[in-house]
PDB file of C-alpha atoms in Angstrom:
ATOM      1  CA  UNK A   7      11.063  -2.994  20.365  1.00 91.00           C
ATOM      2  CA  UNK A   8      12.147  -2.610  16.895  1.00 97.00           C
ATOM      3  CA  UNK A   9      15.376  -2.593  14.815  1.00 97.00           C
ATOM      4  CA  UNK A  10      16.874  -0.763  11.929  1.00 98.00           C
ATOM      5  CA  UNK A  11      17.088  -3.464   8.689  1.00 98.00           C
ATOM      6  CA  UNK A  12      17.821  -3.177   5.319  1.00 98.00           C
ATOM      7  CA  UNK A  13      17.640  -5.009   2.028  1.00 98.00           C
ATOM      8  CA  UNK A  14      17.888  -4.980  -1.846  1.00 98.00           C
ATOM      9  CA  UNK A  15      15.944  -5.589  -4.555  1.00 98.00           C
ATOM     10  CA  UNK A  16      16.608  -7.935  -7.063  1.00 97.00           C
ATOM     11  CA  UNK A  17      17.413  -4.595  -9.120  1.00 97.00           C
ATOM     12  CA  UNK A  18      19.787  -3.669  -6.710  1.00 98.00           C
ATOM     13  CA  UNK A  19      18.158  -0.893  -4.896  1.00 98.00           C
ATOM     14  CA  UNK A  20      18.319  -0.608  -0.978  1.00 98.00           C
ATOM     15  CA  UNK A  21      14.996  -1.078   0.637  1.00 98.00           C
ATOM     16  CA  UNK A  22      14.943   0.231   4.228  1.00 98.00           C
ATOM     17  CA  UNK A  23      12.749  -1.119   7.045  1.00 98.00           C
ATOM     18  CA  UNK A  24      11.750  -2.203  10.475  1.00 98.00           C
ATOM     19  CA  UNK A  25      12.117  -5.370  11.948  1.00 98.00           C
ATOM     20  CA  UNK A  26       9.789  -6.074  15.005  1.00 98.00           C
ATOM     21  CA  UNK A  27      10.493  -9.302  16.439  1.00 98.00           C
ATOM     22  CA  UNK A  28       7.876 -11.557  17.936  1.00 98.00           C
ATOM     23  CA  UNK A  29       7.070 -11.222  21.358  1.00 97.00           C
ATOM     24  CA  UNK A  30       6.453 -14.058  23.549  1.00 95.00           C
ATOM     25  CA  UNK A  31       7.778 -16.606  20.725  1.00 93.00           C
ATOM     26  CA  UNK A  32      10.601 -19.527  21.247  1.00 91.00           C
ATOM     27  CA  UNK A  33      12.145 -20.260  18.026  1.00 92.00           C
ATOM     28  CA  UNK A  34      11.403 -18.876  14.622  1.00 97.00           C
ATOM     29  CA  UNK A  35       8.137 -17.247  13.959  1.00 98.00           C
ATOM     30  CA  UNK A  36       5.558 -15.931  11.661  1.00 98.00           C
ATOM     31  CA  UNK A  37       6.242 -12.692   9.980  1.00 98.00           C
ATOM     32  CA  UNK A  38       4.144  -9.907   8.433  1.00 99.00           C
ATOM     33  CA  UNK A  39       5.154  -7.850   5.618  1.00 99.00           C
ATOM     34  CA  UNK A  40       4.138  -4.038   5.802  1.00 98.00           C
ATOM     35  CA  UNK A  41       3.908  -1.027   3.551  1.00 98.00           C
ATOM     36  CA  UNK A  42       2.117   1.505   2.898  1.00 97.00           C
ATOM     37  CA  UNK A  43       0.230   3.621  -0.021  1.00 97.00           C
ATOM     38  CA  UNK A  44       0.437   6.041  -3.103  1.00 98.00           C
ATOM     39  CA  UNK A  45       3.427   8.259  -1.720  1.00 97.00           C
ATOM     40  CA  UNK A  46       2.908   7.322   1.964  1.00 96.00           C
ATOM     41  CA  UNK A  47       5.649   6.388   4.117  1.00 96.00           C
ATOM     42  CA  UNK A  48       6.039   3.964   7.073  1.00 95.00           C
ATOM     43  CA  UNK A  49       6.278   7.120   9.773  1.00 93.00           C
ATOM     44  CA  UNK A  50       2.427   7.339   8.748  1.00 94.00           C
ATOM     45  CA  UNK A  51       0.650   5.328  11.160  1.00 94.00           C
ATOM     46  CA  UNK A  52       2.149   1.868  10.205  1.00 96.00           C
ATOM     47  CA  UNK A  53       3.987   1.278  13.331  1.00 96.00           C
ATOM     48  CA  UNK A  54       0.345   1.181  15.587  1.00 97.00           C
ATOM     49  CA  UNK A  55      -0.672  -1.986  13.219  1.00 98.00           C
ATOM     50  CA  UNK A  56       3.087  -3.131  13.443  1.00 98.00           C
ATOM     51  CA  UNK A  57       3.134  -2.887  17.907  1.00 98.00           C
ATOM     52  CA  UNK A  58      -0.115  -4.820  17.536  1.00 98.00           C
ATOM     53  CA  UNK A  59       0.643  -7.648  15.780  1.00 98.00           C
ATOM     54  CA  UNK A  60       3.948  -7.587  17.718  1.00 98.00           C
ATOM     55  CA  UNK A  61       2.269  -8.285  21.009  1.00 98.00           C
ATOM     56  CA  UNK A  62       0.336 -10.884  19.684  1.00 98.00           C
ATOM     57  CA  UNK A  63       3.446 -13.199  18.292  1.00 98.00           C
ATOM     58  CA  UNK A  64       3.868 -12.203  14.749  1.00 98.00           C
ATOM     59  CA  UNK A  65       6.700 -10.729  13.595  1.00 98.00           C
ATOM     60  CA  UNK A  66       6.758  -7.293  11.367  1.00 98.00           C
ATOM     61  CA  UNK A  67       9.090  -5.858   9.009  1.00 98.00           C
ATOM     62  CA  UNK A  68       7.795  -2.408   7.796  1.00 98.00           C
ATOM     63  CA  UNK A  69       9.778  -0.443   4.590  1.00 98.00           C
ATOM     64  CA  UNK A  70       9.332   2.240   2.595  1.00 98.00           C
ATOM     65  CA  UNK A  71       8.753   1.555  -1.244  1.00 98.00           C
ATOM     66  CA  UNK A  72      11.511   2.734  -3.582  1.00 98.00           C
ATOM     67  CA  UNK A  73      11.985   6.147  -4.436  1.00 98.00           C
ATOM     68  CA  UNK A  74       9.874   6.969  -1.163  1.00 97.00           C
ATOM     69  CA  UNK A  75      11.078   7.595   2.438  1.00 95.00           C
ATOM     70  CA  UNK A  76      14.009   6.426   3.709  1.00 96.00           C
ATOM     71  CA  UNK A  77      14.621   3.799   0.757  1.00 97.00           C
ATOM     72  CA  UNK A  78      16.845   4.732  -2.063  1.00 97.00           C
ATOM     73  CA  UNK A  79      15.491   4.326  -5.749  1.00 98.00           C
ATOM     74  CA  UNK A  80      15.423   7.596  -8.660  1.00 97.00           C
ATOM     75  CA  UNK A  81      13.506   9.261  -9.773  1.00 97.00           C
ATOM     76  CA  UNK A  82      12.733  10.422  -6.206  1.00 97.00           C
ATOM     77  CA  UNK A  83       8.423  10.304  -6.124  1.00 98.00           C
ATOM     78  CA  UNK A  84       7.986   7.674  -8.881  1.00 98.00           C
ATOM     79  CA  UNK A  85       5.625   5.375  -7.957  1.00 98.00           C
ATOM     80  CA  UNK A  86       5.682   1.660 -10.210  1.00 98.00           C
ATOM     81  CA  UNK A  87       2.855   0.071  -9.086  1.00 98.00           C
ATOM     82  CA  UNK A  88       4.834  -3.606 -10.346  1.00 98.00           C
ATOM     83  CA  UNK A  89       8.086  -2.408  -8.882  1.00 98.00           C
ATOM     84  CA  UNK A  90       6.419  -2.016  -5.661  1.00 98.00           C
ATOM     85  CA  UNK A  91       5.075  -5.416  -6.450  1.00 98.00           C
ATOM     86  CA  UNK A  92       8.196  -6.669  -6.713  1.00 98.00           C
ATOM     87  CA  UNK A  93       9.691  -4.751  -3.806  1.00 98.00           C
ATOM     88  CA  UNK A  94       7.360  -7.244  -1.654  1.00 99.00           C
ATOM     89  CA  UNK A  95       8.398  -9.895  -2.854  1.00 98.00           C
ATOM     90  CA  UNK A  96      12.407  -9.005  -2.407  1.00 98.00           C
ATOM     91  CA  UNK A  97      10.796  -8.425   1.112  1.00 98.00           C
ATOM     92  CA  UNK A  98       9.428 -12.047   1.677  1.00 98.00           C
ATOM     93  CA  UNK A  99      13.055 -13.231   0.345  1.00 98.00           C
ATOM     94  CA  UNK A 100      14.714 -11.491   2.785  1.00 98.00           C
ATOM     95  CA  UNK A 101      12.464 -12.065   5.718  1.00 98.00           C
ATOM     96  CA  UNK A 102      12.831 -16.057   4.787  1.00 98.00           C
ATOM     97  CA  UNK A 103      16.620 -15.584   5.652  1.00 98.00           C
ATOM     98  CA  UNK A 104      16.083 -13.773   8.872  1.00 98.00           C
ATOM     99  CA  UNK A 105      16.642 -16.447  12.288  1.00 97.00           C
ATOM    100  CA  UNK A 106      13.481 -15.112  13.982  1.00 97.00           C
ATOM    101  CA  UNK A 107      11.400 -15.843  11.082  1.00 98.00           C
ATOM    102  CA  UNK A 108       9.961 -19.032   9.960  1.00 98.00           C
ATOM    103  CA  UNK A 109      10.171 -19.388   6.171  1.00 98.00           C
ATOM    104  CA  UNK A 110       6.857 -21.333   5.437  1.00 98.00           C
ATOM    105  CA  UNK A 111       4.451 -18.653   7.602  1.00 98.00           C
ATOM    106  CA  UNK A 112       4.472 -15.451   5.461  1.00 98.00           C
ATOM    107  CA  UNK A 113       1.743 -12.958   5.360  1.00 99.00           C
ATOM    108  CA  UNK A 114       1.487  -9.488   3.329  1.00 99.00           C
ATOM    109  CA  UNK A 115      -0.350  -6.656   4.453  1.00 99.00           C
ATOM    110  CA  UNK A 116      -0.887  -3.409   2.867  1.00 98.00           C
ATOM    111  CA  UNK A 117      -3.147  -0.384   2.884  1.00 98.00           C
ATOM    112  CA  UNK A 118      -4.727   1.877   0.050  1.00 98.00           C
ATOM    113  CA  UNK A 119      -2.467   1.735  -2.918  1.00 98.00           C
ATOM    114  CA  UNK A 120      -0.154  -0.965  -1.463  1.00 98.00           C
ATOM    115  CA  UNK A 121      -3.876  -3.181  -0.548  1.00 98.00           C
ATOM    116  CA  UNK A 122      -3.832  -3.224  -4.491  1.00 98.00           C
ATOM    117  CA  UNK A 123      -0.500  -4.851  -4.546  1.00 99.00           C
ATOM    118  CA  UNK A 124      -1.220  -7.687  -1.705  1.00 99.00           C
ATOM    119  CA  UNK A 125      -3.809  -8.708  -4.118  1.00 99.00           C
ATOM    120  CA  UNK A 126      -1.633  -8.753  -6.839  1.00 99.00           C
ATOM    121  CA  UNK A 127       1.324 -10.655  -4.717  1.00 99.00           C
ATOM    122  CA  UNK A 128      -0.931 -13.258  -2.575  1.00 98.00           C
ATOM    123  CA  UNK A 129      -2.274 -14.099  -6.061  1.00 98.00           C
ATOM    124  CA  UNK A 130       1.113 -14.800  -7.857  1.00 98.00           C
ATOM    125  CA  UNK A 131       3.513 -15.730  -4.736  1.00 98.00           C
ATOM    126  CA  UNK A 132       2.744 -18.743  -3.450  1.00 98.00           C
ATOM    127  CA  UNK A 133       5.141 -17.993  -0.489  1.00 98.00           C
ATOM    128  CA  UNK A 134       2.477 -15.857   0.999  1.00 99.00           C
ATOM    129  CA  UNK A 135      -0.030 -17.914   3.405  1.00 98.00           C
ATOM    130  CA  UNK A 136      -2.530 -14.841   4.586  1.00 99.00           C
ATOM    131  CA  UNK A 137      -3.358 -11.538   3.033  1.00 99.00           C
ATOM    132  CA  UNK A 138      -5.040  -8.122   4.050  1.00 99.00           C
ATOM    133  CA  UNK A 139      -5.558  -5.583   2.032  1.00 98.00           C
ATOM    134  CA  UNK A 140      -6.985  -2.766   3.934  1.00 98.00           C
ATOM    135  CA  UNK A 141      -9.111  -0.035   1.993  1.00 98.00           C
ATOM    136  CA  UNK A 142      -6.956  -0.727  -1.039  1.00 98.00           C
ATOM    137  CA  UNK A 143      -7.152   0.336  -4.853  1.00 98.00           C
ATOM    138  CA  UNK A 144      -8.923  -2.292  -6.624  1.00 98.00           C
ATOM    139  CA  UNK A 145      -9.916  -0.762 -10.017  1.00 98.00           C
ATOM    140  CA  UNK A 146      -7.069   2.043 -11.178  1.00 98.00           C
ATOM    141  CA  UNK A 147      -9.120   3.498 -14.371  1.00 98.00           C
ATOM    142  CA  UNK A 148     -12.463   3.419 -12.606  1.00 98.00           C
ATOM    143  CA  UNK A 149     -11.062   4.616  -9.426  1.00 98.00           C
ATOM    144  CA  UNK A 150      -9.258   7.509 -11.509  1.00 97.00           C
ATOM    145  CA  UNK A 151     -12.469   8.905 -13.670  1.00 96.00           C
ATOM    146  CA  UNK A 152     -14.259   9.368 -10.394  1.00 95.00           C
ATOM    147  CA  UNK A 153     -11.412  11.612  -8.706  1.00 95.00           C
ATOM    148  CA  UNK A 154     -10.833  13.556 -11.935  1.00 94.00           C
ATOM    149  CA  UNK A 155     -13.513  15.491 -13.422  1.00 90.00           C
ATOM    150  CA  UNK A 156     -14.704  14.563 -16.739  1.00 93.00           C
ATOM    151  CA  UNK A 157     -13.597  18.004 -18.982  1.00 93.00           C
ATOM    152  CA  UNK A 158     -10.135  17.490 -16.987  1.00 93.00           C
ATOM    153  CA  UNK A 159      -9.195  14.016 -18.566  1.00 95.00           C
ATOM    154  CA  UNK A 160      -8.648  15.200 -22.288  1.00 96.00           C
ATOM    155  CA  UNK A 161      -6.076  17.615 -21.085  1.00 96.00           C
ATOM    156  CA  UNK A 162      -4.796  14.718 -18.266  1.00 96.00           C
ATOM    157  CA  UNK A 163      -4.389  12.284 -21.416  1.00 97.00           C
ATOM    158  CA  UNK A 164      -2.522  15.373 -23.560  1.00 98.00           C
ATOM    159  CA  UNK A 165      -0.047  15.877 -20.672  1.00 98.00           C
ATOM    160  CA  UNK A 166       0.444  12.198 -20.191  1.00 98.00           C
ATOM    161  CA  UNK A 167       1.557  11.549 -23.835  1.00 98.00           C
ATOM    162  CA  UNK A 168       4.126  15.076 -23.556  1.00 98.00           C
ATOM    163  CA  UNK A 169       5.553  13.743 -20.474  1.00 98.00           C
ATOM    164  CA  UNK A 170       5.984  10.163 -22.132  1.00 98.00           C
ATOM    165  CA  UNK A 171       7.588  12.349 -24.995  1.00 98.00           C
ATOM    166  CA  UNK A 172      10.193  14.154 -23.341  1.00 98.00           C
ATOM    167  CA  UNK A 173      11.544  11.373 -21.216  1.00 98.00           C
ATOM    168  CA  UNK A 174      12.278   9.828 -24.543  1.00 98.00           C
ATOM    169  CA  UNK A 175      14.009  13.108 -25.238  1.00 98.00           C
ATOM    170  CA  UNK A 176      16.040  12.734 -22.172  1.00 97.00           C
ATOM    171  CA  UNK A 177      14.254  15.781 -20.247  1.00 97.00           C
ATOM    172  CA  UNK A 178      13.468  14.810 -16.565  1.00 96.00           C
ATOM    173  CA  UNK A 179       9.894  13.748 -15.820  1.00 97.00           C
ATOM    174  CA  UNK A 180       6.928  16.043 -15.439  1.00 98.00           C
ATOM    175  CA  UNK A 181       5.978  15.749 -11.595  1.00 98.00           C
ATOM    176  CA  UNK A 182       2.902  16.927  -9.600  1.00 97.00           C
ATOM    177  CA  UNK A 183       1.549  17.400  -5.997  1.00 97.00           C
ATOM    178  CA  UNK A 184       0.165  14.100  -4.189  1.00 97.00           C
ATOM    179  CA  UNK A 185      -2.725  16.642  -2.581  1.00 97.00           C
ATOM    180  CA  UNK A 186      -3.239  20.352  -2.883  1.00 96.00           C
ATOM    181  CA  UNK A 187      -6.345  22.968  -1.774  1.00 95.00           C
ATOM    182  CA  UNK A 188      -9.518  21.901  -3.628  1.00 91.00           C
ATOM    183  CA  UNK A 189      -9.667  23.329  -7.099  1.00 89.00           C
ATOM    184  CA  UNK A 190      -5.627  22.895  -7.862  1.00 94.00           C
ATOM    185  CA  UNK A 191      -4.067  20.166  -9.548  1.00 93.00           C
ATOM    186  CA  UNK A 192      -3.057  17.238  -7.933  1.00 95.00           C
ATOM    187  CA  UNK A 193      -3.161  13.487  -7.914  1.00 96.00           C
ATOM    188  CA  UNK A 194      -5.478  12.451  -5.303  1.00 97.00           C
ATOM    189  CA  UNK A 195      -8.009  15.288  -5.524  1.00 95.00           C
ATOM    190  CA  UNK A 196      -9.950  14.816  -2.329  1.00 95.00           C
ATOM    191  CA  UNK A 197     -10.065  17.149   1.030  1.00 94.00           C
ATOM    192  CA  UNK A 198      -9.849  14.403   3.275  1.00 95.00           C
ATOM    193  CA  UNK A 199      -6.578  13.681   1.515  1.00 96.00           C
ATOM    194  CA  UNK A 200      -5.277  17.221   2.160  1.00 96.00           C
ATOM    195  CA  UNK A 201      -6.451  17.220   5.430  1.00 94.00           C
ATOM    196  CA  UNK A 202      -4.524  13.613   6.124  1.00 93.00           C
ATOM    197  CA  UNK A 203      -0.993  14.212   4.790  1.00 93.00           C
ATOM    198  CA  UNK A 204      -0.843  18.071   5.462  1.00 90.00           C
ATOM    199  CA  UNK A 205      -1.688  17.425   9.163  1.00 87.00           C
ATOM    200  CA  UNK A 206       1.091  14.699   9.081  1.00 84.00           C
ATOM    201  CA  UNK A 207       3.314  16.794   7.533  1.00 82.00           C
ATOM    202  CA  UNK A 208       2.912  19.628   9.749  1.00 80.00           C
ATOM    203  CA  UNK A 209       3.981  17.236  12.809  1.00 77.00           C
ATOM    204  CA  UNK A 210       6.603  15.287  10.706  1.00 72.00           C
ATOM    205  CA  UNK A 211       8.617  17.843   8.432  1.00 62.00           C
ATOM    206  CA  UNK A 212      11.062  15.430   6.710  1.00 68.00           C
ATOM    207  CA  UNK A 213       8.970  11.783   6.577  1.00 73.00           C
ATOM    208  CA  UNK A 214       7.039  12.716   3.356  1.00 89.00           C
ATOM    209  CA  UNK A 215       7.432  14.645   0.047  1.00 93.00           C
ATOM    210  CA  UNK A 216       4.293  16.127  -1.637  1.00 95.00           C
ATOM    211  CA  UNK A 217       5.198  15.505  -4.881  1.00 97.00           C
ATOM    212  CA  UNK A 218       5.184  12.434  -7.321  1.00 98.00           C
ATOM    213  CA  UNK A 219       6.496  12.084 -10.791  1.00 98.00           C
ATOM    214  CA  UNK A 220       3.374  12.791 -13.642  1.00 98.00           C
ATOM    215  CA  UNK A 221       4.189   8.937 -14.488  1.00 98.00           C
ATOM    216  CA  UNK A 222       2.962   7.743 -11.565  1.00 98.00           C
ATOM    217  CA  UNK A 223      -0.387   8.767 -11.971  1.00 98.00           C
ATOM    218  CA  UNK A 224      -0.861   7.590 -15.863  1.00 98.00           C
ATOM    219  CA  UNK A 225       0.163   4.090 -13.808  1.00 98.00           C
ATOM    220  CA  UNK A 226      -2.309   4.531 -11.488  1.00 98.00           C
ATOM    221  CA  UNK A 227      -4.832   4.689 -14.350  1.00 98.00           C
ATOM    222  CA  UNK A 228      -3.427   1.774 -15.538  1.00 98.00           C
ATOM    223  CA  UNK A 229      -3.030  -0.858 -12.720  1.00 98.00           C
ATOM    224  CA  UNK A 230      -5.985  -2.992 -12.139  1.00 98.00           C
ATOM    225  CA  UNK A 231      -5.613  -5.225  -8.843  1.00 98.00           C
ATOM    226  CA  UNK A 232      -8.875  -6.716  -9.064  1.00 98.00           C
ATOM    227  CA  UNK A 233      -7.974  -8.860 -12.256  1.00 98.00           C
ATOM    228  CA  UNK A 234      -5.773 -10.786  -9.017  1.00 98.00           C
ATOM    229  CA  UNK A 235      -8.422 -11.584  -6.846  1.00 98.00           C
ATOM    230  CA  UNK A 236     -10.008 -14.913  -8.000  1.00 98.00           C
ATOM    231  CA  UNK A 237      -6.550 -16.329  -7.959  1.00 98.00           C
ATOM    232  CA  UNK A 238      -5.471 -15.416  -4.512  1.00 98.00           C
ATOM    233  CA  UNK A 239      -7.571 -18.472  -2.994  1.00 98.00           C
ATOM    234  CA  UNK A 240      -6.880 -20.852  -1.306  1.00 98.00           C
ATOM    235  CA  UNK A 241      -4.676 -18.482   0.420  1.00 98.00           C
ATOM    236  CA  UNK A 242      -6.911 -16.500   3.101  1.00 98.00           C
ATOM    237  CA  UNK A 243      -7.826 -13.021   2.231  1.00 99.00           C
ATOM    238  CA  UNK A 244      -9.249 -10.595   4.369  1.00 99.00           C
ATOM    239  CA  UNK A 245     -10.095  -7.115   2.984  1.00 98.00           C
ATOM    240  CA  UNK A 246     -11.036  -4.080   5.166  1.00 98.00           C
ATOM    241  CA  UNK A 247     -13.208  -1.658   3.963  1.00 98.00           C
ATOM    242  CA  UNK A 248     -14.275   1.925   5.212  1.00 97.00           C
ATOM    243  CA  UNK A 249     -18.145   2.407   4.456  1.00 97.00           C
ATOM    244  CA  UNK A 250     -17.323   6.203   3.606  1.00 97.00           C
ATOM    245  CA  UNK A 251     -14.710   5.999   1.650  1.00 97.00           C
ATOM    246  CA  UNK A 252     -14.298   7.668  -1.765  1.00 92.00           C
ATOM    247  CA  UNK A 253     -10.730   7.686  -2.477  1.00 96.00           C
ATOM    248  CA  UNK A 254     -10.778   3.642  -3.193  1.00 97.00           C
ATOM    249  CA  UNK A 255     -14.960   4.009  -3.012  1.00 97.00           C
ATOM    250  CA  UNK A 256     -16.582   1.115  -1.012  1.00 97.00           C
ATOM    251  CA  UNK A 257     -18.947   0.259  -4.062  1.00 97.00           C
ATOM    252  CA  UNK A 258     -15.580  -0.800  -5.649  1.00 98.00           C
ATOM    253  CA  UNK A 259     -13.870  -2.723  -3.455  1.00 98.00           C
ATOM    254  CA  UNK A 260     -17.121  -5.100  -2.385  1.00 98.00           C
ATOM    255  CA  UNK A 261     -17.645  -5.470  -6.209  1.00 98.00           C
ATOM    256  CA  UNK A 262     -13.734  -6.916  -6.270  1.00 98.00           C
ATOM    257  CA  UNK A 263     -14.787  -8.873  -2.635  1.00 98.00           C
ATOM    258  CA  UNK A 264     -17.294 -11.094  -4.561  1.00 98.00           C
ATOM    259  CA  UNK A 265     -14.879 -12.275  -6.894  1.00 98.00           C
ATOM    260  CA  UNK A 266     -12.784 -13.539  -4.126  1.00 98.00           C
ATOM    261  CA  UNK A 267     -12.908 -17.390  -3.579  1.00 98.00           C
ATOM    262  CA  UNK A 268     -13.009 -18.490  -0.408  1.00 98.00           C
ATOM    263  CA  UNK A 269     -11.588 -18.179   2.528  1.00 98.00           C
ATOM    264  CA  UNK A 270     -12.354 -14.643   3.173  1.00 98.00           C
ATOM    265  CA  UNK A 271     -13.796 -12.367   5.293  1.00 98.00           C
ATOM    266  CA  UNK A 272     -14.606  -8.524   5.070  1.00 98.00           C
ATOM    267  CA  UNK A 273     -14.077  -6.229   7.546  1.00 98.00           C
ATOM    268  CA  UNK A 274     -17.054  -3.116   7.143  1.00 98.00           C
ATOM    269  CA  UNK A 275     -15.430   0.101   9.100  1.00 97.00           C
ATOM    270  CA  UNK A 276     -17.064   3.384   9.708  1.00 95.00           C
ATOM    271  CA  UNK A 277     -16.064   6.289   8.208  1.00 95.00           C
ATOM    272  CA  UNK A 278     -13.764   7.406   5.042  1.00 96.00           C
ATOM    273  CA  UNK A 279     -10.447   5.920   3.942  1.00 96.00           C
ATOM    274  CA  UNK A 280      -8.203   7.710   6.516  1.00 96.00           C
ATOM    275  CA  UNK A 281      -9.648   7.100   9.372  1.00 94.00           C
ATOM    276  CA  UNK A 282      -8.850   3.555   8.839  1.00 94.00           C
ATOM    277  CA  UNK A 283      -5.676   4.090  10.482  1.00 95.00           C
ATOM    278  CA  UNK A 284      -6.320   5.630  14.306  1.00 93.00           C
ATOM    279  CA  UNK A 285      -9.099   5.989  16.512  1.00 94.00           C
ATOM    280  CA  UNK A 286     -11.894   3.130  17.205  1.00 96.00           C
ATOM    281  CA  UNK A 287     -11.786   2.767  13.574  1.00 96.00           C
ATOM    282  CA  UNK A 288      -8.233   1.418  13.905  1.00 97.00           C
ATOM    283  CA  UNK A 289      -9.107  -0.974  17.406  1.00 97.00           C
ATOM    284  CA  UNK A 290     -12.091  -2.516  15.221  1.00 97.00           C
ATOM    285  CA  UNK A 291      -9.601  -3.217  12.113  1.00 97.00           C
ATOM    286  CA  UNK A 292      -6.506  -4.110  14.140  1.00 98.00           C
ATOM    287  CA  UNK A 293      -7.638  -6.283  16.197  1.00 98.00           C
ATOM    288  CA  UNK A 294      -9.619  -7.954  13.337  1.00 98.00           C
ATOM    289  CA  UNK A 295      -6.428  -8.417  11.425  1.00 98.00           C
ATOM    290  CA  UNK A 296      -4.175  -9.745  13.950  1.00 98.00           C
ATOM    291  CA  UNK A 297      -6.827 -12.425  14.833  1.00 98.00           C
ATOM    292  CA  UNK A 298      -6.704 -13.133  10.964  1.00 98.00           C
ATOM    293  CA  UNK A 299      -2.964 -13.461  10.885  1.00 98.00           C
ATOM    294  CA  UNK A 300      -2.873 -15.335  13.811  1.00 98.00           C
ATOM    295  CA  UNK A 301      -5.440 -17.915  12.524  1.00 98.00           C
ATOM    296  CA  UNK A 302      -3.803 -18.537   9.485  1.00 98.00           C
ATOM    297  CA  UNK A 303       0.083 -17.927  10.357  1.00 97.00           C
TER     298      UNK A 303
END
């Protein structure tokens, strides 16, 4: 069971999500807080994490980011990493006024680009008492010169700055595919990326929008999670990792993992970055995270 919710931002925009309430719970309790990646939407495999840590007494309220999904927010496709930081924690201060919920047991869960931002908000909101960050972002400029090609970033720089240049003009924003056929431009250059979103998209016509705004991606290049980590503790942290994965590349993430403090755990999966969300892949990391949550909610 799950309801229809909505809330604003501090900015004002309208945030929507959905609540799952507890099951099997007398009075207020715990609460995760869900969203997902670089252009994804909550339609994308978030409710299987959401129905599992349902059934297991934690509360779940899953939204889209601004400018993504069913939330409102212009320019449509711009993704702010730190206003998506800051769309959690509008999240956690409306979840604190919600009956079900109990105030003081908080935790913040996000995947890929949004596992960057849990690091960043368990670090700096002390409201949050448990973290995981599945297969998420930790290092945006190192991440970023291993999906573009080398001779590509002097002409990625160049269109950066003419972008930057005619928004100060007043012209709208340069924008660009989230995944395309190999060899085209886009801003997560990988098959298994095509492969992901065009097979969701081909089942789910009107939940996503290939396309983000140009900005988006000189942000990307420019947001560096793993600067968070070290200050996260003594809040747990779990991080999930897949050991194929080259979108947020393993090597990357268990470099950022040593620099946690304790408590922590890591979570090793099989496979590459999307097939962290169904399969046995999914059982192994689900059920891992919910027994997290549960321990420390």
């Amino acid at each position: 069971m799950r309801h229809d919710v909505e809330f604003s931002t501090e900015d004002g925009v309208t945030l929507r999500a959905w609540h799952y309430p507890a099951e099997g719970v007398d009075g207020p309790a715990p609460i995760v807080i869900m969203a997902h990646g670089f252009s994804a939407t909550r339609e994308i495999h978030l409710s299987g994490f959401a129905e599992v840590f349902q059934r297991a007494g934690l509360g779940v309220l899953v939204y889209d980011h601004r400018n993504l999904g069913v939330s409102d927010g212009a320019p449509r496709g711009h993704i702010d990493p730190w206003a998506q930081v800051n769309g959690y924690r509008d999240a956690i201060t409306f979840a604190q006024t919600m009956p079900s919920v109990d105030p003081a047991r908080i935790g913040v869960w996000g995947s890929s680009y949004s596992g960057g931002h849990v690091l960043v908000v368990g670090a700096i909101d002390r409201r949050v008492k448990c973290v995981v960050a599945q297969v998420p972002l930790t290092y945006g400029l190192e991440t970023a010169r291993r999906l573009v090609r080398g001779d590509h970033w002097a002409g990625l720089r160049a269109a950066f700055d003419a972008d930057r240049a005619g928004r100060a003009r007043g012209e709208p924003g340069m924008r660009m595919p989230v995944t395309a056929p190999e060899g085209q431009p886009c801003a997560l250059p990988t098959a298994d990326t095509y492969e992901f979103f065009t097979r969701f998209a081909a089942e789910h016509t009107d939940a996503w929008t290939n396309e983000v705004t140009l900005h988006s991606i000189e942000l990307f290049t420019e947001y560096e999670p793993a600067t968070y980590i070290a200050r996260i503790a003594p809040t747990p942290l779990m991080v999930v990792v897949a050991a194929g994965d080259h979108l947020t590349p393993f090597d990357l993430t268990a470099r950022a993992f040593e620099e946690a403090l304790e408590p922590k755990d890591l979570v090793v999966l099989p496979g590459g970055h999307f097939e962290a969300y169904t399969g046995k892949p999914f059982e192994i990391s689900s059920a891992a995270q919910c027994a997290w949550f549960k321990r420390h909610l």
